[in-house]
PDB file of C-alpha atoms in Angstrom:
ATOM      1  CA  UNK A   1     108.564 120.947  63.950  1.00 63.00           C
ATOM      2  CA  UNK A   2     109.869 118.059  66.056  1.00 80.00           C
ATOM      3  CA  UNK A   3     109.992 118.621  69.796  1.00 96.00           C
ATOM      4  CA  UNK A   4     112.150 116.917  72.408  1.00 98.00           C
ATOM      5  CA  UNK A   5     110.476 116.097  75.715  1.00 98.00           C
ATOM      6  CA  UNK A   6     112.414 114.961  78.794  1.00 98.00           C
ATOM      7  CA  UNK A   7     110.439 112.970  81.383  1.00 98.00           C
ATOM      8  CA  UNK A   8     111.826 112.088  84.801  1.00 98.00           C
ATOM      9  CA  UNK A   9     110.445 109.062  86.612  1.00 96.00           C
ATOM     10  CA  UNK A  10     109.541 107.539  83.249  1.00 96.00           C
ATOM     11  CA  UNK A  11     109.646 103.872  84.249  1.00 95.00           C
ATOM     12  CA  UNK A  12     106.244 103.640  85.928  1.00 94.00           C
ATOM     13  CA  UNK A  13     102.952 105.359  86.673  1.00 95.00           C
ATOM     14  CA  UNK A  14     102.319 108.827  85.286  1.00 97.00           C
ATOM     15  CA  UNK A  15     105.778 109.074  83.712  1.00 97.00           C
ATOM     16  CA  UNK A  16     105.399 105.849  81.754  1.00 97.00           C
ATOM     17  CA  UNK A  17     101.831 106.644  80.671  1.00 97.00           C
ATOM     18  CA  UNK A  18     102.978 110.090  79.513  1.00 98.00           C
ATOM     19  CA  UNK A  19     105.824 108.575  77.502  1.00 98.00           C
ATOM     20  CA  UNK A  20     103.377 106.242  75.760  1.00 98.00           C
ATOM     21  CA  UNK A  21     100.899 109.054  75.040  1.00 98.00           C
ATOM     22  CA  UNK A  22     103.487 111.504  73.732  1.00 98.00           C
ATOM     23  CA  UNK A  23     105.275 108.907  71.609  1.00 97.00           C
ATOM     24  CA  UNK A  24     102.060 108.439  69.642  1.00 95.00           C
ATOM     25  CA  UNK A  25     101.840 112.217  69.114  1.00 96.00           C
ATOM     26  CA  UNK A  26     105.290 112.268  67.498  1.00 94.00           C
ATOM     27  CA  UNK A  27     107.332 113.892  70.254  1.00 97.00           C
ATOM     28  CA  UNK A  28     110.951 112.741  70.550  1.00 97.00           C
ATOM     29  CA  UNK A  29     111.465 111.479  74.084  1.00 98.00           C
ATOM     30  CA  UNK A  30     114.297 111.468  76.607  1.00 98.00           C
ATOM     31  CA  UNK A  31     113.221 108.954  79.227  1.00 98.00           C
ATOM     32  CA  UNK A  32     114.933 109.164  82.617  1.00 97.00           C
ATOM     33  CA  UNK A  33     114.844 106.764  85.530  1.00 95.00           C
ATOM     34  CA  UNK A  34     116.765 104.590  87.952  1.00 92.00           C
ATOM     35  CA  UNK A  35     115.644 101.190  86.628  1.00 92.00           C
ATOM     36  CA  UNK A  36     117.680 100.413  83.520  1.00 93.00           C
ATOM     37  CA  UNK A  37     115.753  97.304  82.513  1.00 94.00           C
ATOM     38  CA  UNK A  38     112.437  99.144  82.614  1.00 95.00           C
ATOM     39  CA  UNK A  39     113.884 102.037  80.618  1.00 96.00           C
ATOM     40  CA  UNK A  40     115.141  99.723  77.890  1.00 95.00           C
ATOM     41  CA  UNK A  41     111.855  97.823  77.799  1.00 95.00           C
ATOM     42  CA  UNK A  42     109.922 101.073  77.378  1.00 96.00           C
ATOM     43  CA  UNK A  43     112.340 102.258  74.700  1.00 96.00           C
ATOM     44  CA  UNK A  44     111.809  99.029  72.756  1.00 96.00           C
ATOM     45  CA  UNK A  45     108.049  99.392  73.134  1.00 96.00           C
ATOM     46  CA  UNK A  46     107.928 102.961  71.841  1.00 96.00           C
ATOM     47  CA  UNK A  47     110.728 103.119  69.260  1.00 95.00           C
ATOM     48  CA  UNK A  48     108.351 102.250  66.431  1.00 95.00           C
ATOM     49  CA  UNK A  49     106.423 105.477  67.120  1.00 95.00           C
ATOM     50  CA  UNK A  50     109.211 108.016  67.629  1.00 97.00           C
ATOM     51  CA  UNK A  51     112.862 108.526  68.518  1.00 97.00           C
ATOM     52  CA  UNK A  52     113.749 107.575  72.091  1.00 97.00           C
ATOM     53  CA  UNK A  53     116.855 108.213  74.174  1.00 97.00           C
ATOM     54  CA  UNK A  54     117.220 106.907  77.729  1.00 97.00           C
ATOM     55  CA  UNK A  55     119.186 108.291  80.666  1.00 97.00           C
ATOM     56  CA  UNK A  56     119.795 106.221  83.778  1.00 96.00           C
ATOM     57  CA  UNK A  57     120.332 108.295  86.931  1.00 95.00           C
ATOM     58  CA  UNK A  58     118.834 109.236  90.294  1.00 95.00           C
ATOM     59  CA  UNK A  59     117.449 112.783  90.503  1.00 97.00           C
ATOM     60  CA  UNK A  60     118.918 113.038  94.007  1.00 96.00           C
ATOM     61  CA  UNK A  61     122.430 113.056  92.533  1.00 96.00           C
ATOM     62  CA  UNK A  62     123.232 116.447  91.026  1.00 96.00           C
ATOM     63  CA  UNK A  63     126.559 115.338  89.507  1.00 96.00           C
ATOM     64  CA  UNK A  64     124.912 112.376  87.765  1.00 96.00           C
ATOM     65  CA  UNK A  65     122.226 114.674  86.350  1.00 97.00           C
ATOM     66  CA  UNK A  66     124.841 117.060  84.932  1.00 96.00           C
ATOM     67  CA  UNK A  67     126.809 114.202  83.375  1.00 96.00           C
ATOM     68  CA  UNK A  68     123.687 112.625  81.921  1.00 97.00           C
ATOM     69  CA  UNK A  69     122.519 115.862  80.300  1.00 97.00           C
ATOM     70  CA  UNK A  70     126.004 116.512  78.898  1.00 96.00           C
ATOM     71  CA  UNK A  71     125.984 113.010  77.366  1.00 96.00           C
ATOM     72  CA  UNK A  72     122.929 113.670  75.201  1.00 97.00           C
ATOM     73  CA  UNK A  73     123.567 113.283  71.454  1.00 96.00           C
ATOM     74  CA  UNK A  74     123.228 116.414  69.333  1.00 95.00           C
ATOM     75  CA  UNK A  75     119.677 115.626  68.223  1.00 94.00           C
ATOM     76  CA  UNK A  76     118.477 115.639  71.825  1.00 96.00           C
ATOM     77  CA  UNK A  77     120.593 118.445  73.240  1.00 94.00           C
ATOM     78  CA  UNK A  78     117.897 121.091  73.046  1.00 95.00           C
ATOM     79  CA  UNK A  79     114.988 120.167  75.291  1.00 98.00           C
ATOM     80  CA  UNK A  80     111.680 121.784  74.443  1.00 98.00           C
ATOM     81  CA  UNK A  81     109.669 120.377  77.348  1.00 98.00           C
ATOM     82  CA  UNK A  82     110.871 119.274  80.791  1.00 98.00           C
ATOM     83  CA  UNK A  83     108.382 117.189  82.764  1.00 98.00           C
ATOM     84  CA  UNK A  84     109.488 117.060  86.402  1.00 98.00           C
ATOM     85  CA  UNK A  85     107.559 113.934  87.242  1.00 97.00           C
ATOM     86  CA  UNK A  86     109.895 111.937  89.525  1.00 96.00           C
ATOM     87  CA  UNK A  87     108.443 111.837  93.032  1.00 95.00           C
ATOM     88  CA  UNK A  88     107.588 109.537  95.892  1.00 93.00           C
ATOM     89  CA  UNK A  89     105.821 109.121  99.207  1.00 94.00           C
ATOM     90  CA  UNK A  90     107.388 107.019 101.947  1.00 92.00           C
ATOM     91  CA  UNK A  91     105.345 106.034 104.957  1.00 92.00           C
ATOM     92  CA  UNK A  92     102.134 107.414 106.433  1.00 94.00           C
ATOM     93  CA  UNK A  93     103.064 108.160 110.019  1.00 95.00           C
ATOM     94  CA  UNK A  94     102.370 110.588 112.815  1.00 97.00           C
ATOM     95  CA  UNK A  95     105.094 113.243 112.850  1.00 98.00           C
ATOM     96  CA  UNK A  96     106.427 112.055 116.219  1.00 98.00           C
ATOM     97  CA  UNK A  97     106.740 108.504 114.856  1.00 97.00           C
ATOM     98  CA  UNK A  98     108.118 109.382 111.414  1.00 96.00           C
ATOM     99  CA  UNK A  99     111.183 107.720 109.933  1.00 96.00           C
ATOM    100  CA  UNK A 100     113.863 110.302 109.121  1.00 97.00           C
ATOM    101  CA  UNK A 101     115.121 108.172 106.213  1.00 96.00           C
ATOM    102  CA  UNK A 102     111.620 108.468 104.730  1.00 96.00           C
ATOM    103  CA  UNK A 103     111.705 112.226 105.258  1.00 97.00           C
ATOM    104  CA  UNK A 104     115.067 112.505 103.526  1.00 97.00           C
ATOM    105  CA  UNK A 105     113.865 110.447 100.555  1.00 96.00           C
ATOM    106  CA  UNK A 106     110.762 112.596 100.044  1.00 97.00           C
ATOM    107  CA  UNK A 107     112.545 115.916 100.361  1.00 98.00           C
ATOM    108  CA  UNK A 108     115.534 114.802  98.282  1.00 97.00           C
ATOM    109  CA  UNK A 109     113.459 113.447  95.389  1.00 97.00           C
ATOM    110  CA  UNK A 110     110.325 115.600  95.419  1.00 98.00           C
ATOM    111  CA  UNK A 111     112.015 118.934  96.096  1.00 98.00           C
ATOM    112  CA  UNK A 112     115.767 118.833  95.538  1.00 98.00           C
ATOM    113  CA  UNK A 113     115.489 116.441  92.578  1.00 98.00           C
ATOM    114  CA  UNK A 114     113.062 118.790  90.850  1.00 98.00           C
ATOM    115  CA  UNK A 115     115.406 121.713  91.516  1.00 98.00           C
ATOM    116  CA  UNK A 116     118.491 119.856  90.268  1.00 98.00           C
ATOM    117  CA  UNK A 117     116.743 118.830  87.044  1.00 98.00           C
ATOM    118  CA  UNK A 118     115.441 122.332  86.433  1.00 98.00           C
ATOM    119  CA  UNK A 119     118.882 123.825  87.086  1.00 98.00           C
ATOM    120  CA  UNK A 120     120.400 121.453  84.506  1.00 97.00           C
ATOM    121  CA  UNK A 121     117.851 122.249  81.776  1.00 98.00           C
ATOM    122  CA  UNK A 122     116.699 125.845  82.241  1.00 98.00           C
ATOM    123  CA  UNK A 123     119.828 127.772  81.167  1.00 97.00           C
ATOM    124  CA  UNK A 124     119.645 126.320  77.640  1.00 96.00           C
ATOM    125  CA  UNK A 125     115.908 127.092  77.429  1.00 98.00           C
ATOM    126  CA  UNK A 126     116.517 130.664  78.559  1.00 98.00           C
ATOM    127  CA  UNK A 127     119.387 131.185  76.109  1.00 97.00           C
ATOM    128  CA  UNK A 128     117.151 129.890  73.316  1.00 96.00           C
ATOM    129  CA  UNK A 129     114.201 132.020  74.466  1.00 97.00           C
ATOM    130  CA  UNK A 130     111.816 129.090  74.362  1.00 97.00           C
ATOM    131  CA  UNK A 131     110.822 126.106  76.460  1.00 98.00           C
ATOM    132  CA  UNK A 132     108.188 124.638  78.733  1.00 98.00           C
ATOM    133  CA  UNK A 133     108.513 123.221  82.253  1.00 98.00           C
ATOM    134  CA  UNK A 134     105.752 121.095  83.745  1.00 98.00           C
ATOM    135  CA  UNK A 135     106.044 120.321  87.451  1.00 98.00           C
ATOM    136  CA  UNK A 136     103.984 117.377  88.666  1.00 98.00           C
ATOM    137  CA  UNK A 137     102.664 118.359  92.067  1.00 98.00           C
ATOM    138  CA  UNK A 138      99.753 116.964  94.037  1.00 98.00           C
ATOM    139  CA  UNK A 139      96.555 117.960  95.782  1.00 98.00           C
ATOM    140  CA  UNK A 140      98.763 117.339  98.848  1.00 97.00           C
ATOM    141  CA  UNK A 141     100.502 120.565  97.853  1.00 98.00           C
ATOM    142  CA  UNK A 142      97.212 122.428  98.261  1.00 98.00           C
ATOM    143  CA  UNK A 143      96.065 120.996 101.589  1.00 97.00           C
ATOM    144  CA  UNK A 144      97.471 118.903 104.448  1.00 97.00           C
ATOM    145  CA  UNK A 145      95.992 115.649 105.694  1.00 97.00           C
ATOM    146  CA  UNK A 146      96.625 113.594 108.865  1.00 97.00           C
ATOM    147  CA  UNK A 147      99.918 111.653 108.762  1.00 96.00           C
ATOM    148  CA  UNK A 148     100.811 113.372 105.477  1.00 97.00           C
ATOM    149  CA  UNK A 149     103.094 115.869 107.233  1.00 98.00           C
ATOM    150  CA  UNK A 150     106.427 115.677 105.344  1.00 98.00           C
ATOM    151  CA  UNK A 151     104.975 114.415 102.046  1.00 97.00           C
ATOM    152  CA  UNK A 152     102.512 117.318 102.069  1.00 98.00           C
ATOM    153  CA  UNK A 153     105.359 119.680 102.959  1.00 98.00           C
ATOM    154  CA  UNK A 154     107.362 118.450  99.971  1.00 98.00           C
ATOM    155  CA  UNK A 155     104.441 119.006  97.608  1.00 98.00           C
ATOM    156  CA  UNK A 156     103.709 122.425  99.108  1.00 98.00           C
ATOM    157  CA  UNK A 157     107.334 123.180  98.259  1.00 98.00           C
ATOM    158  CA  UNK A 158     106.711 122.091  94.657  1.00 98.00           C
ATOM    159  CA  UNK A 159     103.744 124.454  94.548  1.00 98.00           C
ATOM    160  CA  UNK A 160     105.906 127.333  95.810  1.00 98.00           C
ATOM    161  CA  UNK A 161     108.770 126.490  93.438  1.00 98.00           C
ATOM    162  CA  UNK A 162     106.352 126.333  90.515  1.00 98.00           C
ATOM    163  CA  UNK A 163     105.042 129.818  91.320  1.00 98.00           C
ATOM    164  CA  UNK A 164     108.526 131.239  91.910  1.00 98.00           C
ATOM    165  CA  UNK A 165     109.896 129.621  88.753  1.00 98.00           C
ATOM    166  CA  UNK A 166     107.115 131.140  86.673  1.00 98.00           C
ATOM    167  CA  UNK A 167     107.854 134.594  88.110  1.00 98.00           C
ATOM    168  CA  UNK A 168     111.619 134.333  87.664  1.00 98.00           C
ATOM    169  CA  UNK A 169     111.280 133.114  84.074  1.00 98.00           C
ATOM    170  CA  UNK A 170     108.707 135.687  83.069  1.00 98.00           C
ATOM    171  CA  UNK A 171     109.969 137.478  79.990  1.00 98.00           C
ATOM    172  CA  UNK A 172     112.413 134.740  78.994  1.00 98.00           C
ATOM    173  CA  UNK A 173     110.029 132.890  76.687  1.00 98.00           C
ATOM    174  CA  UNK A 174     109.931 129.825  78.963  1.00 98.00           C
ATOM    175  CA  UNK A 175     106.489 128.656  80.093  1.00 98.00           C
ATOM    176  CA  UNK A 176     106.020 127.105  83.551  1.00 98.00           C
ATOM    177  CA  UNK A 177     103.024 125.247  84.930  1.00 98.00           C
ATOM    178  CA  UNK A 178     102.012 122.567  87.394  1.00 98.00           C
ATOM    179  CA  UNK A 179      99.618 119.644  87.253  1.00 98.00           C
ATOM    180  CA  UNK A 180      98.365 118.570  90.675  1.00 98.00           C
ATOM    181  CA  UNK A 181      96.615 115.187  90.688  1.00 98.00           C
ATOM    182  CA  UNK A 182      94.567 113.726  93.494  1.00 97.00           C
ATOM    183  CA  UNK A 183      94.293 109.957  93.934  1.00 96.00           C
ATOM    184  CA  UNK A 184      95.887 108.156  90.972  1.00 96.00           C
ATOM    185  CA  UNK A 185      95.995 104.356  90.870  1.00 94.00           C
ATOM    186  CA  UNK A 186      99.686 103.628  90.296  1.00 88.00           C
ATOM    187  CA  UNK A 187     102.619 102.090  92.192  1.00 79.00           C
ATOM    188  CA  UNK A 188     102.517 105.179  94.427  1.00 74.00           C
ATOM    189  CA  UNK A 189     100.794 103.392  97.302  1.00 75.00           C
ATOM    190  CA  UNK A 190     103.018 100.313  96.936  1.00 72.00           C
ATOM    191  CA  UNK A 191     105.995 102.570  97.622  1.00 75.00           C
ATOM    192  CA  UNK A 192     104.258 104.502 100.394  1.00 80.00           C
ATOM    193  CA  UNK A 193     103.369 101.291 102.244  1.00 74.00           C
ATOM    194  CA  UNK A 194     106.738  99.693 101.449  1.00 75.00           C
ATOM    195  CA  UNK A 195     105.412  96.700  99.553  1.00 74.00           C
ATOM    196  CA  UNK A 196     102.396  95.981 101.783  1.00 73.00           C
ATOM    197  CA  UNK A 197     100.066  95.117  98.907  1.00 80.00           C
ATOM    198  CA  UNK A 198      96.980  94.764 101.097  1.00 82.00           C
ATOM    199  CA  UNK A 199      97.321  98.319 102.432  1.00 82.00           C
ATOM    200  CA  UNK A 200      98.137  99.651  98.963  1.00 79.00           C
ATOM    201  CA  UNK A 201      95.101  97.996  97.382  1.00 83.00           C
ATOM    202  CA  UNK A 202      92.735  99.369 100.036  1.00 87.00           C
ATOM    203  CA  UNK A 203      93.574 102.927  98.991  1.00 89.00           C
ATOM    204  CA  UNK A 204      91.787 102.405  95.667  1.00 91.00           C
ATOM    205  CA  UNK A 205      88.916 100.127  96.723  1.00 93.00           C
ATOM    206  CA  UNK A 206      85.272 101.169  96.483  1.00 94.00           C
ATOM    207  CA  UNK A 207      85.591 103.911  93.863  1.00 96.00           C
ATOM    208  CA  UNK A 208      87.203 104.693  90.496  1.00 96.00           C
ATOM    209  CA  UNK A 209      90.481 106.526  91.055  1.00 96.00           C
ATOM    210  CA  UNK A 210      92.250 108.536  88.383  1.00 97.00           C
ATOM    211  CA  UNK A 211      94.426 106.438  86.094  1.00 97.00           C
ATOM    212  CA  UNK A 212      97.936 107.328  84.958  1.00 97.00           C
ATOM    213  CA  UNK A 213      96.584 107.628  81.411  1.00 98.00           C
ATOM    214  CA  UNK A 214      94.191 110.375  82.558  1.00 98.00           C
ATOM    215  CA  UNK A 215      97.123 112.519  83.696  1.00 98.00           C
ATOM    216  CA  UNK A 216      99.062 111.687  80.527  1.00 98.00           C
ATOM    217  CA  UNK A 217      96.138 113.026  78.469  1.00 98.00           C
ATOM    218  CA  UNK A 218      96.186 116.243  80.498  1.00 98.00           C
ATOM    219  CA  UNK A 219      99.941 116.626  80.042  1.00 98.00           C
ATOM    220  CA  UNK A 220      99.540 116.232  76.287  1.00 98.00           C
ATOM    221  CA  UNK A 221      96.770 118.864  76.322  1.00 98.00           C
ATOM    222  CA  UNK A 222      98.936 121.287  78.315  1.00 98.00           C
ATOM    223  CA  UNK A 223     101.985 121.031  76.061  1.00 97.00           C
ATOM    224  CA  UNK A 224      99.962 121.165  72.850  1.00 97.00           C
ATOM    225  CA  UNK A 225      98.398 124.587  73.566  1.00 97.00           C
ATOM    226  CA  UNK A 226      99.448 127.574  71.442  1.00 97.00           C
ATOM    227  CA  UNK A 227     102.558 129.419  72.644  1.00 96.00           C
ATOM    228  CA  UNK A 228     100.544 132.291  74.168  1.00 97.00           C
ATOM    229  CA  UNK A 229      98.535 129.881  76.357  1.00 98.00           C
ATOM    230  CA  UNK A 230     100.089 128.661  79.614  1.00 98.00           C
ATOM    231  CA  UNK A 231      98.231 126.276  81.925  1.00 98.00           C
ATOM    232  CA  UNK A 232      99.834 127.701  85.050  1.00 98.00           C
ATOM    233  CA  UNK A 233      98.304 125.566  87.797  1.00 98.00           C
ATOM    234  CA  UNK A 234      95.880 122.723  87.217  1.00 98.00           C
ATOM    235  CA  UNK A 235      94.323 120.526  89.917  1.00 98.00           C
ATOM    236  CA  UNK A 236      92.505 117.318  88.988  1.00 98.00           C
ATOM    237  CA  UNK A 237      90.697 114.712  91.094  1.00 98.00           C
ATOM    238  CA  UNK A 238      88.509 111.739  90.330  1.00 98.00           C
ATOM    239  CA  UNK A 239      84.767 112.357  90.649  1.00 98.00           C
ATOM    240  CA  UNK A 240      84.605 110.405  93.907  1.00 98.00           C
ATOM    241  CA  UNK A 241      87.207 112.624  95.586  1.00 97.00           C
ATOM    242  CA  UNK A 242      86.282 115.977  97.126  1.00 97.00           C
ATOM    243  CA  UNK A 243      89.425 116.463  99.236  1.00 96.00           C
ATOM    244  CA  UNK A 244      92.374 114.465 100.542  1.00 92.00           C
ATOM    245  CA  UNK A 245      90.187 113.046 103.327  1.00 91.00           C
ATOM    246  CA  UNK A 246      86.761 112.971 101.668  1.00 96.00           C
ATOM    247  CA  UNK A 247      86.350 110.163  99.137  1.00 97.00           C
ATOM    248  CA  UNK A 248      83.017 108.546  98.283  1.00 97.00           C
ATOM    249  CA  UNK A 249      83.618 104.804  98.513  1.00 94.00           C
ATOM    250  CA  UNK A 250      79.999 103.676  98.335  1.00 84.00           C
TER     251      UNK A 250
END
């Protein structure tokens, strides 16, 4: 049976790697993102493997999300798997020196964006009595590190929402789980350090970080389990990482 998977933040990093992995497993994909050119490029790349539909919107805009979901053609209207992947980190500052625009961006995308997407998709899953939500969290949702303040708070919120969502949906037939990666070598640090490539590169020097493809493999594993199996909360780090502040770079 064909399954439709919707991925937010599909234009780079974990989202893009997941789209590539799942396309080769035969899942039909709804790829969502803000960067139209990247979406179209990815669609062209993957269309030979499976059916692709793209939606261009910002998860911070609830009205745009509703309109985008309503615009889906009939074939894509029932969504079997929602992957709440869109997220960001802006800045790495002491709380007293933090930029409130950065705070707004992290809370609006990481927390409210995840909620808006879930609100748009869940009612149809519940009415159908079937579905699967995967929330992409972070090890930053399990512990706090210096200067991580608001980013860590946003990912702690994802952890709480994931647990609450699983409780509220118990008995509906909808599975809910989270994948919480540690250090993954993507554009994440480019965004966090606002284009300072030297700072971004230093994050991943001296050890082998997780790659986006590693998380994509895990996502495929999670969604390919039998119906009675739910990976509720999975944390994954590279071998060199023991915690947010302890990384072997020798």
